[in-house]
Coordinates of C-alpha atoms in Angstrom, one line a residue:
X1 CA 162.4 130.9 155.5
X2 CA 159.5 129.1 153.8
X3 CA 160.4 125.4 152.6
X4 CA 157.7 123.8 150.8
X5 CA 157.4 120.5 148.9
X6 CA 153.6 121.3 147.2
X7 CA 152.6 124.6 145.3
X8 CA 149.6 125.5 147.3
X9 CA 151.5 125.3 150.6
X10 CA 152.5 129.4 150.5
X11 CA 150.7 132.1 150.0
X12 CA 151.5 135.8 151.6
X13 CA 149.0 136.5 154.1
X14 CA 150.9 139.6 155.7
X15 CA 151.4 142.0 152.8
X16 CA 149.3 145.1 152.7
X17 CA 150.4 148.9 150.3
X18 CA 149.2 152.2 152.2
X19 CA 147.6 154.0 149.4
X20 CA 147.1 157.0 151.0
X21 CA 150.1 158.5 148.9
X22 CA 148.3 157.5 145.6
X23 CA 144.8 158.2 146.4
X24 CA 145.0 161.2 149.2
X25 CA 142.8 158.3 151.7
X26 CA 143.7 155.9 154.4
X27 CA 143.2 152.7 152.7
X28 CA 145.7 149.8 153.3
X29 CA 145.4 147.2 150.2
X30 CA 145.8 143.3 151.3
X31 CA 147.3 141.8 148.2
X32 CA 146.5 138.3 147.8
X33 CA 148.3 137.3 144.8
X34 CA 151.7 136.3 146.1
X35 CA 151.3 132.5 145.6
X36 CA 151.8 130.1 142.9
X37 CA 148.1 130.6 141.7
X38 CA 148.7 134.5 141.6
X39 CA 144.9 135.4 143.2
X40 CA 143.5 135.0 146.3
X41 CA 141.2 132.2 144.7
X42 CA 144.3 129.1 145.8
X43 CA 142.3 129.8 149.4
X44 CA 139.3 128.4 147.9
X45 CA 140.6 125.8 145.5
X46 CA 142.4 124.6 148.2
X47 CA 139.3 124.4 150.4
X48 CA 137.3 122.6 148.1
X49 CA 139.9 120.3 146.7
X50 CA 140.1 119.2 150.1
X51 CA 136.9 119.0 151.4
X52 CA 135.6 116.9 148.4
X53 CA 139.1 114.3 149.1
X54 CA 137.6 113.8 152.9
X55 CA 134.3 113.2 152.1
X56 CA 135.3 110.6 149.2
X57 CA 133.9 112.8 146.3
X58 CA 137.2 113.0 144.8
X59 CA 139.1 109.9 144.0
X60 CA 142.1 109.2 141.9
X61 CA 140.0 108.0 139.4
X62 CA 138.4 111.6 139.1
X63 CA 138.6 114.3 136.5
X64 CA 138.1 117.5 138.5
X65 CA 135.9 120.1 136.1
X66 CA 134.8 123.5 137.0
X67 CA 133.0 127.0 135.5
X68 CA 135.9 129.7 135.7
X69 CA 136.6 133.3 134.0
X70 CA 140.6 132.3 134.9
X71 CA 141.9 133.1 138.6
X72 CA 140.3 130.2 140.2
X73 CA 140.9 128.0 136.7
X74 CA 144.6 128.4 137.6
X75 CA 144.6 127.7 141.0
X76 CA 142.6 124.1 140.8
X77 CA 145.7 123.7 137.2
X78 CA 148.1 124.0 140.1
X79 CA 146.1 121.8 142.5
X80 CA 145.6 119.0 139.7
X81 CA 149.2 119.0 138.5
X82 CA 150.7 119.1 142.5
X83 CA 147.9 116.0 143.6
X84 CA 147.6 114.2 140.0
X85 CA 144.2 114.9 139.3
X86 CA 143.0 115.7 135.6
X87 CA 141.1 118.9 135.4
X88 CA 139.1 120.7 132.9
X89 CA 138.3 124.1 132.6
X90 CA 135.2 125.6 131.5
X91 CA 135.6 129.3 130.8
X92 CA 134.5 131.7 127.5
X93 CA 136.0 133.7 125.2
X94 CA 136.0 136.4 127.3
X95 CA 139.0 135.2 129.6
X96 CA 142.4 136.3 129.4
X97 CA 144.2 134.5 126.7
X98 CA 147.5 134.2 129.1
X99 CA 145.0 133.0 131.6
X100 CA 144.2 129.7 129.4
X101 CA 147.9 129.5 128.1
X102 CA 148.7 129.2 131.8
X103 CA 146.4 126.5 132.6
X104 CA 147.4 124.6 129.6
X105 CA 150.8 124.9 130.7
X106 CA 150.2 123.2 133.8
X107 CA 148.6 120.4 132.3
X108 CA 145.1 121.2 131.9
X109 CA 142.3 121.2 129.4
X110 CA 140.6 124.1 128.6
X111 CA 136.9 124.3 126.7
X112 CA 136.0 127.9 125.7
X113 CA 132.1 128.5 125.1
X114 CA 131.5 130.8 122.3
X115 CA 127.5 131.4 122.9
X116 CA 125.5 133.3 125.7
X117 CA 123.2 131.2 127.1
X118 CA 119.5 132.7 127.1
X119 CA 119.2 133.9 130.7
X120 CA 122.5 133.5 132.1
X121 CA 124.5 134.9 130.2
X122 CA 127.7 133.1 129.5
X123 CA 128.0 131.4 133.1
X124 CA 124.6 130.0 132.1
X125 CA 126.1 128.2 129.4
X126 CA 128.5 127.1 131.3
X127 CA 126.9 126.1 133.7
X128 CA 125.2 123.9 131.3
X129 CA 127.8 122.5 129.7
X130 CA 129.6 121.3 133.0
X131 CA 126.2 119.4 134.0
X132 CA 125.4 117.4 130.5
X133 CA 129.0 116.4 130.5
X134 CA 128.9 115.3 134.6
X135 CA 125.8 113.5 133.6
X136 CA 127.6 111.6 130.7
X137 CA 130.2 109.9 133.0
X138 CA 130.3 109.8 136.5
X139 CA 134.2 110.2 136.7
X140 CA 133.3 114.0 136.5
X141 CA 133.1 116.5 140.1
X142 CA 132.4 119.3 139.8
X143 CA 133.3 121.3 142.7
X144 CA 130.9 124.3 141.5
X145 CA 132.5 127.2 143.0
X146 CA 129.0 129.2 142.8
X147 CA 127.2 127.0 145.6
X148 CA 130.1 125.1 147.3
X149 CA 130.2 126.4 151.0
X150 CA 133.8 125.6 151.1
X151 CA 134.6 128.8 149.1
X152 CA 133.6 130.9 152.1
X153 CA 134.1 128.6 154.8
X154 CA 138.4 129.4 153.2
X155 CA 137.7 133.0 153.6
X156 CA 135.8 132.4 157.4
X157 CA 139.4 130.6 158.5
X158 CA 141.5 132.7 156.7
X159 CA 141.7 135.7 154.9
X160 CA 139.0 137.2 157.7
X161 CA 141.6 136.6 160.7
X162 CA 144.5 137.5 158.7
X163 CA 142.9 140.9 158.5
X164 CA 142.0 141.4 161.9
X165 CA 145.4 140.1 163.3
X166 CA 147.3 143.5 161.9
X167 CA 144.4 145.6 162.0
X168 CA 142.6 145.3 165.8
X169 CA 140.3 148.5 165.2
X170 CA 139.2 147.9 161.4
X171 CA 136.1 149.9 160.8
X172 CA 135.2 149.4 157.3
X173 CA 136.4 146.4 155.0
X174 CA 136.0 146.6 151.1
X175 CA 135.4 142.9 149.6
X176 CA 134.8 142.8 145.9
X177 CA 131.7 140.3 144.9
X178 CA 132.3 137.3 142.4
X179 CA 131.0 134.2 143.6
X180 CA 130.9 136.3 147.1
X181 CA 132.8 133.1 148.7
X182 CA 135.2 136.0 149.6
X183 CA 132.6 138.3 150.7
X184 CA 130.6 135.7 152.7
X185 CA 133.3 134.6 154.3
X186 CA 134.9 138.0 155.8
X187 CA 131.4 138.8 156.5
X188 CA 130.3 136.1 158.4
X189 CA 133.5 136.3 160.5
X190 CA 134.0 140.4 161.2
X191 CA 130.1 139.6 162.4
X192 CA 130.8 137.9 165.7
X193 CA 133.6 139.7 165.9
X194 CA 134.5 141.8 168.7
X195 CA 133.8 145.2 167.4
X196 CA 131.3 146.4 164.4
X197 CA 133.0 146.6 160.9
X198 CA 130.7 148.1 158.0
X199 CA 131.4 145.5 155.3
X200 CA 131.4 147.3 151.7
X201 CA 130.4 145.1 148.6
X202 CA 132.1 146.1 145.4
X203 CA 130.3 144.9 142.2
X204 CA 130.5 145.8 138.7
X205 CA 128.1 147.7 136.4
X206 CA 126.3 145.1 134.3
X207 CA 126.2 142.3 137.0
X208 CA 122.8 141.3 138.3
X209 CA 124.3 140.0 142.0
X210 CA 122.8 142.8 144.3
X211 CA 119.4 143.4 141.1
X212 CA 119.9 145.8 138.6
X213 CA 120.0 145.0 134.8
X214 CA 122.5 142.9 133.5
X215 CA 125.4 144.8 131.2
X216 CA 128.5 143.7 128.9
X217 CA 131.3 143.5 131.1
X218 CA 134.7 142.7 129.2
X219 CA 136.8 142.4 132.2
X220 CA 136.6 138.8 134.0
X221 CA 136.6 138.5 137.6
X222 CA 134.1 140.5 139.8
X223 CA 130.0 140.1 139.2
X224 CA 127.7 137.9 138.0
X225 CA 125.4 137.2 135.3
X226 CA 123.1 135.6 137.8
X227 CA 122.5 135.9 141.6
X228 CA 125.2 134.1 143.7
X229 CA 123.4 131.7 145.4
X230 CA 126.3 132.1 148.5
X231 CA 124.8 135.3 149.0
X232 CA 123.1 136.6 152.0
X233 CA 122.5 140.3 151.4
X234 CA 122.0 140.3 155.7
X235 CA 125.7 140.4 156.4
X236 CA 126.3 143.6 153.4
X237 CA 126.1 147.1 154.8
X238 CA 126.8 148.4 151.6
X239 CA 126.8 147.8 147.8
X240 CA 129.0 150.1 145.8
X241 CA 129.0 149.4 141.7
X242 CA 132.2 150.4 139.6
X243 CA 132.1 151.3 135.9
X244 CA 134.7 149.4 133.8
X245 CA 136.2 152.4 132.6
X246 CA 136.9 153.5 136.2
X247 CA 138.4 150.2 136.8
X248 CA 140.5 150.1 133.7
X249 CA 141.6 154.3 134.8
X250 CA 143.0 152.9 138.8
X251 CA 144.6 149.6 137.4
X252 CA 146.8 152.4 135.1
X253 CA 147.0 155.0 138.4
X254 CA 148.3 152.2 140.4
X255 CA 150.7 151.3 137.5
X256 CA 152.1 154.5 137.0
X257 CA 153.5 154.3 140.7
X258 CA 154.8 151.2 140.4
X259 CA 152.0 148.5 141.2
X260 CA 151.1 146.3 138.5
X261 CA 147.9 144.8 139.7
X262 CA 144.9 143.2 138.3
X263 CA 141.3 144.0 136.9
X264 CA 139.5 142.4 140.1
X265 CA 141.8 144.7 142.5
X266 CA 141.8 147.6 140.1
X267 CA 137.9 147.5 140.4
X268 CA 137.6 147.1 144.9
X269 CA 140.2 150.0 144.8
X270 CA 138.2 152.5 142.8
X271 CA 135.4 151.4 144.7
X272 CA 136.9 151.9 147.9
X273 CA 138.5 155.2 147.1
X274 CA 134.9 156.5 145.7
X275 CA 133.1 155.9 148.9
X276 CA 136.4 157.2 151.3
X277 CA 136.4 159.9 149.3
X278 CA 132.2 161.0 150.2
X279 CA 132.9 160.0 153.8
X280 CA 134.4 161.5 156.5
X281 CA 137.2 158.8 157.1
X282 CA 139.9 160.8 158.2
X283 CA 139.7 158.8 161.7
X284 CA 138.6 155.5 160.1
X285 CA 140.6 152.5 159.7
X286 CA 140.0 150.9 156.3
X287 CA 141.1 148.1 154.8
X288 CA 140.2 146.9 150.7
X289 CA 140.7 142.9 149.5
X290 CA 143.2 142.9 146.1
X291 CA 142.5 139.6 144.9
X292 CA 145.0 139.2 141.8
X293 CA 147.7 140.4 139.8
X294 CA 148.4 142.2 136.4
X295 CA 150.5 140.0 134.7
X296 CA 147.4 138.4 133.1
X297 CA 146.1 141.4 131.8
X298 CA 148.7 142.8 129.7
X299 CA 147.3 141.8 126.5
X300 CA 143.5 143.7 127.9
X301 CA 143.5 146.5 130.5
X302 CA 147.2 147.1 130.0
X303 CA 147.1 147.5 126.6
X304 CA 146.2 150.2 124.8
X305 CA 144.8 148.8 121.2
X306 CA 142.5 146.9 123.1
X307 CA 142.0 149.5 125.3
X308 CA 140.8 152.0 122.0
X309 CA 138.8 149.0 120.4
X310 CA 136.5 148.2 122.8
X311 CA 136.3 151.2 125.1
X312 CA 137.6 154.1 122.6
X313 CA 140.4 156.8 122.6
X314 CA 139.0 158.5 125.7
X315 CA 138.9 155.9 128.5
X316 CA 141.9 156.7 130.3
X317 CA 140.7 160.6 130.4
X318 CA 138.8 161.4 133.0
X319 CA 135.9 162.4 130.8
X320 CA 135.1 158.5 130.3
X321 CA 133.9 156.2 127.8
X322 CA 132.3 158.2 124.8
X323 CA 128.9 157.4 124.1
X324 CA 128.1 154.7 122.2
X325 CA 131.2 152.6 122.3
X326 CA 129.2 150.0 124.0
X327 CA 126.6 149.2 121.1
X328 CA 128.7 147.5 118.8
X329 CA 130.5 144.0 118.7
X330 CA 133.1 145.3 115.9
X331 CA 135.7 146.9 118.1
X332 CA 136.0 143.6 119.6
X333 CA 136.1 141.6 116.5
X334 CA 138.9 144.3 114.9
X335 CA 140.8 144.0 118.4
X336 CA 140.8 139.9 117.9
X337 CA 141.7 139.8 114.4
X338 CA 144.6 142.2 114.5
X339 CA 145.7 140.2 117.7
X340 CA 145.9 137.2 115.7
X341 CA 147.6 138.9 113.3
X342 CA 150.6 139.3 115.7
X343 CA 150.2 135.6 117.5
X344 CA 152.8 133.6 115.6
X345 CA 152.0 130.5 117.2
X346 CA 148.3 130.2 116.9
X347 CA 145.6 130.6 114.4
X348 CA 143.0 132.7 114.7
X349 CA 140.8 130.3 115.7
X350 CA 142.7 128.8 117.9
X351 CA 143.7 132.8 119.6
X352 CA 140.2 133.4 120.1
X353 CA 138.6 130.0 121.5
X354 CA 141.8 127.8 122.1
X355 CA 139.8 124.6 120.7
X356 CA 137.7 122.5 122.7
X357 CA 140.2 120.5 124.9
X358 CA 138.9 116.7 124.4
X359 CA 138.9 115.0 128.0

């Protein structure tokens, strides 16, 4: 029995589902967001938290700050509140609104940026943000998640050997690519390992980390508005890309039997299933990374007005998203205003961007 006395002290390493019953293919799922954080991104919080502590980048004096769409914004809440740090958040309106209710909850400040920046998107402008406000007062670290080698180097010492403790023979390992401090990691490892795995990279339509042109995306988690600068593209075999609909379509598969899981998972298990299904792996030991949970996207993927507003009537049909439900901004704007409608609490400002949390 587990005993412990700080938050980020357990996570599950052990658990994997056999979807084989759900998706007719050999794919065990490694669900990673059975810890207090709820997504495999307490690993690289805890990393980097840590790192910066030993080399003397973080004092008590610090206020932590970081660029997050939520999963890893969570984690470093938890971190804060457990070691006493102040922390804010620097996310956009796209985020999960129980995502930023969480982190508030734990003690943290949130800043929402309304604006795309130019070229990046609205990690640019995030990006941005973080730096003019680190170069206004030096009590600011930023642990930047996007270049910090401490978000693989989690993954190298851990997630990597949990996986090839219960699976000896893997053959092909599906890592979905945000940062790619997950991706990297794995990689790197499974690469001196003792036998060849064929590492799968699983990306959404619309990010720009493997080329291509960029794309809305509404769901936060996987891909990138810029290239990752952890990423070596020498340690992919392969990159798959999964259209949002098809992500939203498995999250609601897995539901309906019982597994509630989130839009990053939802989105490495269609990808995975795609490319098992236009392979011969009937002798092939396969294993896919679920980074999170779907408690946090009840109010998005789960829900159905949302669902109808910004993807229309037709997304959980196999025939897709209908043409054109892309080009507008007003599904989006009708979803937010009738949300607000039914949040009793907060204003409608306040629903959308939470207010700028002063430090």
């Amino acid at each position: 029995m587990p005993v412990i006395s700080v938050p980020y002290a357990f996570n599950e390493e052990e658990l994997y589902v056999d979807l084989r019953s759900i998706f007719g293919h050999s794919l065990y799922l490694k669900c990673e967001g059975f810890n207090f954080a709820g997504s495999i991104k307490l690993k690289a919080a805890t990393e980097m938290v840590e790192t910066a502590e030993r080399d003397g980048v973080l004092t008590p004096k610090s206020i932590l700050v970081e660029s997050s769409s939520g999963n890893l914004g969570v984690a470093l809440s938890m971190i804060a509140a457990s070691k006493g740090y102040r922390f804010l958040c620097v996310t956009d309106a796209r985020g999960n609104l129980s995502t930023r209710l969480m982190m508030e909850a734990l003690g943290s400040q949130v800043h929402v940026i309304a604006d795309q920046e130019a070229n990046g998107g609205f990690l640019g402008a995030r990006i941005e943000y973080i730096r003019a406000l680190c170069a206004s007062d030096d009590r600011y670290v930023w642990l930047s998640q996007y270049t910090n080698p401490s978000n693989w180097k989690a993954h190298f010492r851990t997630t990597a050997p949990e996986i090839a403790r219960q699976f000896p023979r893997l053959d092909v390992l599906f890592v979905g690519a945000g940062t790619t401090g997950t991706l990297m990691g794995c990689a790197r490892y499974f690469r001196e390992w003792h036998r060849p795995v064929r590492i799968i990279a699983v990306d959404s339509v619309g990010s720009v980390s493997f080329g291509g042109p960029p794309g809305r995306r509404m769901i936060p988690g996987l891909g990138m508005s810029m290239r990752p600068p952890l990423l070596d593209e020498s340690y992919v075999d392969e990159v798959i890309r999964v259209e949002e609909a098809d992500t939203i379509r498995t999250c609601h598969r897995l539901a309906r039997r019982g597994f509630l899981l989130g839009g990053s998972t939802g989105t490495v298990v269609s990808g995975a299933s795609d490319w098992l299904a236009r392979h011969d792996a009937r002798e092939l030991t396969a294993v896919a990374i679920g980074p999170d949970l779907g408690e946090r996207y009840l109010d998005t993927i789960y829900h159905t007005n949302w669902l109808e507003d910004i993807y229309g009537e037709d997304v959980l049909n196999s025939r897709g998203v209908p043409a054109g439900s892309w080009d507008s901004d007003a599904p989006a704007a009708r979803w937010r205003r009738r949300l607000d409608l039914q949040t009793g609490d907060l204003n409608g400002d306040q629903h959308h961007q939470l207010q700028d949390r002063k430090t």
